[in-house]
Amino acid sequence: MTDTGLRVDEKVPDEVKFGEPTVVYRHRLATRVWHWTNVVTLFIMLMSGLTIFNAHPRLYWGQYGANHDYAWLQIGSAENRGYLRVGSTTIDTTGVLGRWTSASGTTVNRAFPYWATIPSSYNLAVARHWHLFFAWIFAAGILLYAVWSLVGRHLTRDLLPTRKEIAPSHILHDIVQHARLRFPKGEAARHYNVLQKLSYCVVLLVLLPAVVLTGLTMSPAMNAAWPWLLDIFGGRQSARSIHFIAATLLVLFILVHVAMVVLAGPINEVRSMVTGRYRLPKE
């Protein structure tokens, strides 16, 4: 067995292993379980988080923030239109954000529409229950996966890019190839490419810890137990803003991730995340 992180499966039958196409064991069980657990938990947390955001659709920096304070981001409605304001820039979002039509045909002035929230009707208490329950599952999964990645050297062996890979010319070449929809084939597809490694490292080492820690910072109980969290993020309102930004970046990552899966071959990609086995594209 070649243990490269994306290792050849010893159990693959000879007629498949030595014929065409080549099948490799790409994702270990821990990675697959964590991936699909996150699909469920993130989906519920993001949608329940939007319901919580609807309670006060404004973001501030610092310790405190209320209706009369300056909000760097606001989703609202005025004069029969919905809008998104970021700093001094205002965008008309009527029909999507701020002012939209419910399933029953009623016009509603609320930040995020019913189809994007859990529950679909505005219920802050229920949304908090959903959000907090799955937050603990999400955080426990991150902790277990981090320990597994460090002990099994998954992080250093499979995810951290090499010095050669982070050379600007190498990264630029990969960007151009992806822009032309020319994805790695053959042996080159056995390993994560540098764009995958960089994006996974940003998610694993920056965005996920930021989401968890800022979420803890907004908890009064955690403020009492770990007051240093407020100092790190510059106050509860700053933590709330970073929480929202990190969650938005996670959504963008998911959209790009799904798009890449579709373009690279959804059946092969999804099957590898279910069974672990990945069919190397022919060169």
Tab-separated table of C-alpha atoms in Angstrom, residues 54-198:
chain	number	residue	atom	x	y	z
A	54	ASN	CA	-33.487	38.508	11.940
A	55	ALA	CA	-34.099	39.520	15.575
A	56	HIS	CA	-31.669	42.420	15.099
A	57	PRO	CA	-30.391	42.617	11.502
A	58	ARG	CA	-27.538	45.006	12.221
A	59	LEU	CA	-23.842	44.453	12.925
A	60	TYR	CA	-21.542	46.663	14.976
A	61	TRP	CA	-17.943	46.801	16.116
A	62	GLY	CA	-16.983	47.068	19.776
A	63	GLN	CA	-18.628	46.145	23.039
A	64	TYR	CA	-22.140	47.472	22.506
A	65	GLY	CA	-24.633	48.148	19.742
A	66	ALA	CA	-28.267	49.259	19.588
A	67	ASN	CA	-30.716	50.800	17.118
A	68	HIS	CA	-29.296	54.314	17.395
A	69	ASP	CA	-25.652	53.270	17.095
A	70	TYR	CA	-23.812	53.160	13.790
A	71	ALA	CA	-24.126	49.714	12.219
A	72	TRP	CA	-21.538	48.801	9.588
A	73	LEU	CA	-24.042	46.360	8.067
A	74	GLN	CA	-27.812	46.521	8.077
A	75	ILE	CA	-30.597	44.708	6.273
A	76	GLY	CA	-33.886	46.575	6.457
A	77	SER	CA	-36.846	48.052	4.635
A	78	ALA	CA	-38.015	51.576	3.871
A	79	GLU	CA	-40.568	53.090	1.516
A	80	ASN	CA	-41.820	49.735	0.262
A	81	ARG	CA	-38.398	48.396	-0.604
A	82	GLY	CA	-35.831	46.148	1.001
A	83	TYR	CA	-32.186	47.071	1.206
A	84	LEU	CA	-28.740	45.908	2.281
A	85	ARG	CA	-26.457	48.640	3.556
A	86	VAL	CA	-22.747	48.004	4.047
A	87	GLY	CA	-20.931	51.107	5.275
A	88	SER	CA	-22.122	53.974	3.067
A	89	THR	CA	-23.197	51.701	0.219
A	90	THR	CA	-26.862	50.749	-0.058
A	91	ILE	CA	-28.137	48.028	-2.392
A	92	ASP	CA	-31.793	47.486	-3.276
A	93	THR	CA	-32.663	43.894	-2.309
A	94	THR	CA	-36.456	44.026	-2.570
A	95	GLY	CA	-37.904	40.552	-3.001
A	96	VAL	CA	-34.888	38.800	-1.474
A	97	LEU	CA	-33.689	40.652	1.629
A	98	GLY	CA	-35.478	43.186	3.818
A	99	ARG	CA	-38.847	43.001	2.055
A	100	TRP	CA	-40.163	39.832	0.469
A	101	THR	CA	-43.291	37.792	-0.167
A	102	SER	CA	-44.189	34.839	2.049
A	103	ALA	CA	-45.498	31.477	0.823
A	104	SER	CA	-49.040	32.687	1.516
A	105	GLY	CA	-48.509	35.803	-0.619
A	106	THR	CA	-48.117	38.257	2.248
A	107	THR	CA	-45.510	41.004	2.037
A	108	VAL	CA	-43.088	40.737	4.952
A	109	ASN	CA	-40.516	43.287	6.113
A	110	ARG	CA	-37.806	41.121	7.620
A	111	ALA	CA	-34.120	40.621	6.806
A	112	PHE	CA	-33.937	37.018	5.574
A	113	PRO	CA	-36.904	35.295	3.865
A	114	TYR	CA	-38.730	32.249	5.222
A	115	TRP	CA	-37.126	29.766	2.791
A	116	ALA	CA	-33.659	30.598	4.142
A	117	THR	CA	-34.439	30.218	7.836
A	118	ILE	CA	-35.132	27.522	10.444
A	119	PRO	CA	-37.907	27.584	11.484
A	120	SER	CA	-39.498	29.075	8.369
A	121	SER	CA	-41.743	31.240	10.563
A	122	TYR	CA	-40.065	33.722	12.868
A	123	ASN	CA	-39.531	32.050	16.239
A	124	LEU	CA	-36.380	33.210	18.005
A	125	ALA	CA	-36.586	30.741	20.900
A	126	VAL	CA	-36.899	27.708	18.619
A	127	ALA	CA	-34.112	28.971	16.373
A	128	ARG	CA	-31.784	29.344	19.354
A	129	HIS	CA	-32.541	25.790	20.478
A	130	TRP	CA	-31.721	24.427	17.018
A	131	HIS	CA	-28.608	26.576	16.712
A	132	LEU	CA	-27.133	25.796	20.120
A	133	PHE	CA	-27.915	22.063	20.018
A	134	PHE	CA	-26.167	21.555	16.695
A	135	ALA	CA	-23.392	23.956	17.691
A	136	TRP	CA	-22.250	21.472	20.321
A	137	ILE	CA	-22.265	18.639	17.769
A	138	PHE	CA	-20.374	20.880	15.360
A	139	ALA	CA	-17.778	21.881	17.964
A	140	ALA	CA	-17.289	18.306	19.204
A	141	GLY	CA	-16.757	17.155	15.604
A	142	ILE	CA	-14.130	19.817	15.021
A	143	LEU	CA	-12.292	18.866	18.206
A	144	LEU	CA	-12.287	15.135	17.395
A	145	TYR	CA	-11.265	15.717	13.794
A	146	ALA	CA	-8.463	18.058	14.874
A	147	VAL	CA	-7.084	15.458	17.277
A	148	TRP	CA	-7.365	12.734	14.642
A	149	SER	CA	-5.671	14.946	12.016
A	150	LEU	CA	-2.767	15.770	14.305
A	151	VAL	CA	-2.228	12.260	15.670
A	152	GLY	CA	-2.606	10.609	12.252
A	153	ARG	CA	-0.561	13.369	10.537
A	154	HIS	CA	-3.430	14.015	8.139
A	155	LEU	CA	-2.870	17.756	8.477
A	156	THR	CA	0.872	17.769	7.804
A	157	ARG	CA	0.871	14.931	5.266
A	158	ASP	CA	-2.213	15.696	3.172
A	159	LEU	CA	-3.343	19.283	3.744
A	160	LEU	CA	-0.388	21.588	4.369
A	161	PRO	CA	1.097	22.687	1.019
A	162	THR	CA	4.801	22.218	0.383
A	163	ARG	CA	7.217	25.090	-0.196
A	164	LYS	CA	7.230	24.286	-3.901
A	165	GLU	CA	3.438	24.348	-4.072
A	166	ILE	CA	3.098	27.808	-2.516
A	167	ALA	CA	5.445	29.379	-5.042
A	168	PRO	CA	3.479	32.181	-6.786
A	169	SER	CA	4.125	30.657	-10.211
A	170	HIS	CA	2.743	27.296	-9.075
A	171	ILE	CA	-0.380	28.845	-7.537
A	172	LEU	CA	-0.932	31.038	-10.621
A	173	HIS	CA	-0.623	27.985	-12.857
A	174	ASP	CA	-3.265	26.119	-10.830
A	175	ILE	CA	-5.600	29.124	-10.889
A	176	VAL	CA	-5.293	29.352	-14.685
A	177	GLN	CA	-5.883	25.621	-15.082
A	178	HIS	CA	-8.987	25.754	-12.889
A	179	ALA	CA	-10.269	28.828	-14.728
A	180	ARG	CA	-9.990	26.800	-17.944
A	181	LEU	CA	-11.731	23.850	-16.215
A	182	ARG	CA	-8.627	21.720	-16.668
A	183	PHE	CA	-8.589	19.631	-13.517
A	184	PRO	CA	-5.765	17.251	-12.475
A	185	LYS	CA	-5.874	13.814	-14.096
A	186	GLY	CA	-4.090	10.527	-13.619
A	187	GLU	CA	-1.464	10.450	-10.864
A	188	ALA	CA	-1.761	14.222	-10.400
A	189	ALA	CA	-5.345	13.700	-9.195
A	190	ARG	CA	-4.194	11.323	-6.459
A	191	HIS	CA	-3.258	14.243	-4.193
A	192	TYR	CA	-5.017	17.448	-3.259
A	193	ASN	CA	-3.835	20.318	-5.464
A	194	VAL	CA	-2.486	23.499	-3.924
A	195	LEU	CA	-5.793	25.397	-4.265
A	196	GLN	CA	-7.602	22.626	-2.424
A	197	LYS	CA	-4.932	22.545	0.269
A	198	LEU	CA	-5.009	26.309	0.786
